[in-house]
C-alpha positions as YAML, in Angstrom:
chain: A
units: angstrom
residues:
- id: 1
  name: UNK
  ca: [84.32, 91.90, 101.85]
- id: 2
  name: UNK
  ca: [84.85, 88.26, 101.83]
- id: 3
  name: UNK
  ca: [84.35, 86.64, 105.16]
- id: 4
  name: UNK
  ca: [87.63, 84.84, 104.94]
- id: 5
  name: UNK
  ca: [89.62, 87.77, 103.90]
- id: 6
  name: UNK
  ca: [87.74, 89.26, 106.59]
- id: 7
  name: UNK
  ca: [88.77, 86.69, 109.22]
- id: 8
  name: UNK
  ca: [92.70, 86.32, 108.05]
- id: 9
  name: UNK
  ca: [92.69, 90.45, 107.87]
- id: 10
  name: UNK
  ca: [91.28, 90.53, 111.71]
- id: 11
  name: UNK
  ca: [94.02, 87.63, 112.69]
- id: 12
  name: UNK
  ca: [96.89, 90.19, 111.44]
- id: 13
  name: UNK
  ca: [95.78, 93.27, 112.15]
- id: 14
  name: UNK
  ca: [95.43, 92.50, 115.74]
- id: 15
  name: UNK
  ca: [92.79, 95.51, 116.72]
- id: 16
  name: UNK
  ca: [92.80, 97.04, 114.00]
- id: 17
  name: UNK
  ca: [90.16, 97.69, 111.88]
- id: 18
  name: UNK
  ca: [91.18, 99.48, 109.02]
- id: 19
  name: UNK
  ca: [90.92, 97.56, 105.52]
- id: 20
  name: UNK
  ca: [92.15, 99.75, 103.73]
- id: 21
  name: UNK
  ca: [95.96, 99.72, 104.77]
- id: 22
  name: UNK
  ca: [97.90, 97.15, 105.73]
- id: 23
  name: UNK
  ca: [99.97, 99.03, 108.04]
- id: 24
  name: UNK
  ca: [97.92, 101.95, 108.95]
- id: 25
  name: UNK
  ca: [100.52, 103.99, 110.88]
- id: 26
  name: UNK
  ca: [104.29, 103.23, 110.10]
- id: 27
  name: UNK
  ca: [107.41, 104.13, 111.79]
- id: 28
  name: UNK
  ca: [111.19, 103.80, 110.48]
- id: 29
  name: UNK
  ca: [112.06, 100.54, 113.10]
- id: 30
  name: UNK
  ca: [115.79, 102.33, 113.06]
- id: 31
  name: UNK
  ca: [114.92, 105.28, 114.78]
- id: 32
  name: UNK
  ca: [112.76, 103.11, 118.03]
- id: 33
  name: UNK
  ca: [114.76, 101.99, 120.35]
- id: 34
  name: UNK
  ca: [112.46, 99.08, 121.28]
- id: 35
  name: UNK
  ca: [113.42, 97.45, 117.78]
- id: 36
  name: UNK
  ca: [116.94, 98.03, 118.56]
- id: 37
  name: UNK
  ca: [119.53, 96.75, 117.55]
- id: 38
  name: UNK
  ca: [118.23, 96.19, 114.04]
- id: 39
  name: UNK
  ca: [121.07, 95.25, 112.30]
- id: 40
  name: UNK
  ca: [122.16, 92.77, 114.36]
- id: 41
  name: UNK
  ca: [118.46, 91.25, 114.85]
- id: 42
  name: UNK
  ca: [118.49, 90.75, 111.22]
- id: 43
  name: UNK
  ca: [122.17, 89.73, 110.97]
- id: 44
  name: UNK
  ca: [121.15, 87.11, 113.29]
- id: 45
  name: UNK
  ca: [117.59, 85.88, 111.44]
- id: 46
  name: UNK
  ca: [120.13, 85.95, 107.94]
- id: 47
  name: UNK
  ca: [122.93, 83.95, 109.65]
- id: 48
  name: UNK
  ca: [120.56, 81.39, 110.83]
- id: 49
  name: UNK
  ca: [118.53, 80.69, 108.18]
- id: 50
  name: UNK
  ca: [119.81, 82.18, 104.83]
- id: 51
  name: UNK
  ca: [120.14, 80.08, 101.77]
- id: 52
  name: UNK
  ca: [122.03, 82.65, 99.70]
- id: 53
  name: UNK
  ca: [125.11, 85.22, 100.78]
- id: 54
  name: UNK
  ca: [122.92, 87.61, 99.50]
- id: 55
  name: UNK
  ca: [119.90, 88.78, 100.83]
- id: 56
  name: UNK
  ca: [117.66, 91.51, 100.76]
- id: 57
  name: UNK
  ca: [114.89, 92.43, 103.69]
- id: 58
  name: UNK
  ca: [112.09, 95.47, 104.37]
- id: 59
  name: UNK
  ca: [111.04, 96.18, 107.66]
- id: 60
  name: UNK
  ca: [107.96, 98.25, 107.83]
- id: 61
  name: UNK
  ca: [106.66, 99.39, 111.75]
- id: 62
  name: UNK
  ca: [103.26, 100.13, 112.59]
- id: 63
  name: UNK
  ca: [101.74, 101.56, 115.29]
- id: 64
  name: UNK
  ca: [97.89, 99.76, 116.54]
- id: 65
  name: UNK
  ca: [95.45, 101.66, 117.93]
- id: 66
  name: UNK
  ca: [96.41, 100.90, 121.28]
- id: 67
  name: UNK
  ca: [99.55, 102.52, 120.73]
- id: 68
  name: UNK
  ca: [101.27, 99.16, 120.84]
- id: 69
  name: UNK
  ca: [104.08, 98.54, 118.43]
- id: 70
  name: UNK
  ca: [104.92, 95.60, 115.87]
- id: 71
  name: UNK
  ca: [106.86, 95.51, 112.65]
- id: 72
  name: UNK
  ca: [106.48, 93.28, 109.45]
- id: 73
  name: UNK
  ca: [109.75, 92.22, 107.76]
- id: 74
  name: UNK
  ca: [109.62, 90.82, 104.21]
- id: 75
  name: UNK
  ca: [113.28, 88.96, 103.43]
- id: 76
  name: UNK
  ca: [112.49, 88.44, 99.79]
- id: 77
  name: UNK
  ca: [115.33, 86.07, 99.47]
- id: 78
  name: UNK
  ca: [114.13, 83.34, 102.95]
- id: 79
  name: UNK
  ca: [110.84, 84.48, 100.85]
- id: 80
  name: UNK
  ca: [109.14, 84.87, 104.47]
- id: 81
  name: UNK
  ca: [106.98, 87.65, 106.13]
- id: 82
  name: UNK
  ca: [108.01, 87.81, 110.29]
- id: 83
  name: UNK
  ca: [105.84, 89.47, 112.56]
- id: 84
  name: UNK
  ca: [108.38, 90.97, 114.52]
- id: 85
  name: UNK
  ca: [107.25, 92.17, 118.12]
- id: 86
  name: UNK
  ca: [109.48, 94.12, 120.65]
- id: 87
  name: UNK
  ca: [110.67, 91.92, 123.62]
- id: 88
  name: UNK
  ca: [111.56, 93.34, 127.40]
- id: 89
  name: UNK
  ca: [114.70, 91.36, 127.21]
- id: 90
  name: UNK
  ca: [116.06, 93.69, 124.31]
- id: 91
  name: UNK
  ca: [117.01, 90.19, 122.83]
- id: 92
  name: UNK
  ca: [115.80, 89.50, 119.10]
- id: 93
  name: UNK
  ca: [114.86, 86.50, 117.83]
- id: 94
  name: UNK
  ca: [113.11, 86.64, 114.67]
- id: 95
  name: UNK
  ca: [113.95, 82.60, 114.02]
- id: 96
  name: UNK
  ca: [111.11, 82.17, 116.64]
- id: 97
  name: UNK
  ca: [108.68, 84.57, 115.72]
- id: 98
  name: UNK
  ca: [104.87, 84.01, 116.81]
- id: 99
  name: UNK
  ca: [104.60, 84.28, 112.52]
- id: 100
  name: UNK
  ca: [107.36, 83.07, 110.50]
- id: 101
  name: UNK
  ca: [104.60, 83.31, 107.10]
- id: 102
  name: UNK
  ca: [106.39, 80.98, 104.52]
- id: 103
  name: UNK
  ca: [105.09, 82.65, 100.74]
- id: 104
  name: UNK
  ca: [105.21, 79.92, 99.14]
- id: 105
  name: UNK
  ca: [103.39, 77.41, 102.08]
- id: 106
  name: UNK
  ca: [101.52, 79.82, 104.00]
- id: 107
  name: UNK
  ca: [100.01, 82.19, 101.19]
- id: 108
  name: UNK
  ca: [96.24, 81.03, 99.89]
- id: 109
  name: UNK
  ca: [93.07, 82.33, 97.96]
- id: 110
  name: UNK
  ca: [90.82, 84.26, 99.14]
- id: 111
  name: UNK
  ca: [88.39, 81.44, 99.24]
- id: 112
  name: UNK
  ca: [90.58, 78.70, 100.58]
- id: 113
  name: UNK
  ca: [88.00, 76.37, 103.57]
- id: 114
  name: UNK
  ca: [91.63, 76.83, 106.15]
- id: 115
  name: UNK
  ca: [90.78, 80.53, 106.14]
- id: 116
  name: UNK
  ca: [87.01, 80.08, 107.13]
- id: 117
  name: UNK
  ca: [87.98, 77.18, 109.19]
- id: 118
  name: UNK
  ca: [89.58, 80.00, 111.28]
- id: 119
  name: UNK
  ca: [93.47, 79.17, 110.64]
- id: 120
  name: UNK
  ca: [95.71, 81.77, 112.17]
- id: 121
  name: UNK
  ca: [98.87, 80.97, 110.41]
- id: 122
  name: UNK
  ca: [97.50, 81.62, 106.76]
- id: 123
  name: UNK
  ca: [97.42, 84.45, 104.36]
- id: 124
  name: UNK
  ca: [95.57, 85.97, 101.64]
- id: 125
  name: UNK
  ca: [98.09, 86.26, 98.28]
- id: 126
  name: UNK
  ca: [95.84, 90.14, 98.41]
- id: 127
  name: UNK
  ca: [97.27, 90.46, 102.20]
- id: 128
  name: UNK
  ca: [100.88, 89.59, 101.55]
- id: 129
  name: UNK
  ca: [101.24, 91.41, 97.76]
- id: 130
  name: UNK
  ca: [99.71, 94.53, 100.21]
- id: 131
  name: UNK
  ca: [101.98, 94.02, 102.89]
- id: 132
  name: UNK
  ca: [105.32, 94.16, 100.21]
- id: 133
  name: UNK
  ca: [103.94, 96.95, 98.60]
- id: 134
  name: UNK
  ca: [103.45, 98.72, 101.87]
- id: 135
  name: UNK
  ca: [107.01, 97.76, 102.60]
- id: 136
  name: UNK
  ca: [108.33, 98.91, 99.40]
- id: 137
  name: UNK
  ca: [106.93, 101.70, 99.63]
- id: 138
  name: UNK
  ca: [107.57, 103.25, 103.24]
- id: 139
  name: UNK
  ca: [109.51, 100.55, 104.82]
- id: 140
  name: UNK
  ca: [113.64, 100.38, 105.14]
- id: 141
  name: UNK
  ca: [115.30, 98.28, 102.67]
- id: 142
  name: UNK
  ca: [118.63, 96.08, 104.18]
- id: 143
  name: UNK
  ca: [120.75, 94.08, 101.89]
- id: 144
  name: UNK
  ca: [122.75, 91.84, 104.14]
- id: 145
  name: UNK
  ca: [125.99, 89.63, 103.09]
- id: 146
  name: UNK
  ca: [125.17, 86.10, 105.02]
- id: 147
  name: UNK
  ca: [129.14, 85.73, 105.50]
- id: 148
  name: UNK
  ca: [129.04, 89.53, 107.48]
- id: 149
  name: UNK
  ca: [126.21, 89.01, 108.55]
- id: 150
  name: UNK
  ca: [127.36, 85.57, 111.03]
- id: 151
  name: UNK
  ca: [131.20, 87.99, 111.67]
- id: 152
  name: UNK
  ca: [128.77, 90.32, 113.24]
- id: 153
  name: UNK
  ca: [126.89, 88.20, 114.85]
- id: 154
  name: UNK
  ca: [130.04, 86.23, 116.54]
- id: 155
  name: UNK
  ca: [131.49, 89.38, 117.42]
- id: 156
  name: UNK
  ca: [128.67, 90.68, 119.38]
- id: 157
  name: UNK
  ca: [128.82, 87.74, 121.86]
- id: 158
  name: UNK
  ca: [132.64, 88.53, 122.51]
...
């Protein structure tokens, strides 16, 4: 394996070591209450930062060897991957996730010097085209209206 594919696949995998999946153990994020609520979490990362009314997101959880849990969420619209953790506060903020991965500022060959340089906030093009296929595949799909999406959000602080 390349050593910086090895090093940017060891900064997101966080204790895991399997290369050969992504996500090695998924869960539906809908159905875990420590992801909840997921619809308004999104509703409020789409009525912060969308572009477009429309957008379109898959969140995929995974389970680490520790038994710890995480999700990935690929908006394909804010063209972004979030590493979305669980907080104790039950408050989401994925605007202020510990990686917001831009695709088209934080995605790089394989062989790019940042990677062996030990950057933590880079990814391989191989990583992230994994990751969405992943998602695709065995993740939940929301399409969320930015206008609904900030009426939700305003009527959840009333």
């Amino acid at each position: 394996m390349n050593p910086a594919l090895l090093i940017i696949f060891t900064a997101f995998s966080i204790g895991t070591a399997r290369a050969e999946a992504v996500v090695a153990r998924p869960f539906n994020v809908t159905e875990n209450s420590a992801f909840a609520p997921v619809e308004l979490t999104l509703d409020r990362l789409i009525a912060r930062k969308a572009r477009t009314n429309a957008n379109h997101l898959c969140v995929i959880g995974d389970t680490l060897d520790d038994g710890s849990q995480r999700a990935w969420v690929h908006w394909r619209d804010g063209k972004a991957i979030i590493l979305w953790e669980p907080t104790r506060s039950g408050i989401q903020d994925l605007t202020a996730a510990k990686r917001y991965l831009r695709l088209d500022k934080d995605v790089v060959a394989p062989d790019d010097p940042r990677l062996a340089a030990g950057s933590s906030y880079l990814i391989t093009r191989q990583w992230a085209n994994s990751l969405i296929a992943e998602c695709a595949a065995r993740g939940r799909e929301f399409s969320i209206d930015k206008r609904q999406a900030i009426k939700r959000v305003s009527n959840s602080r009333k």
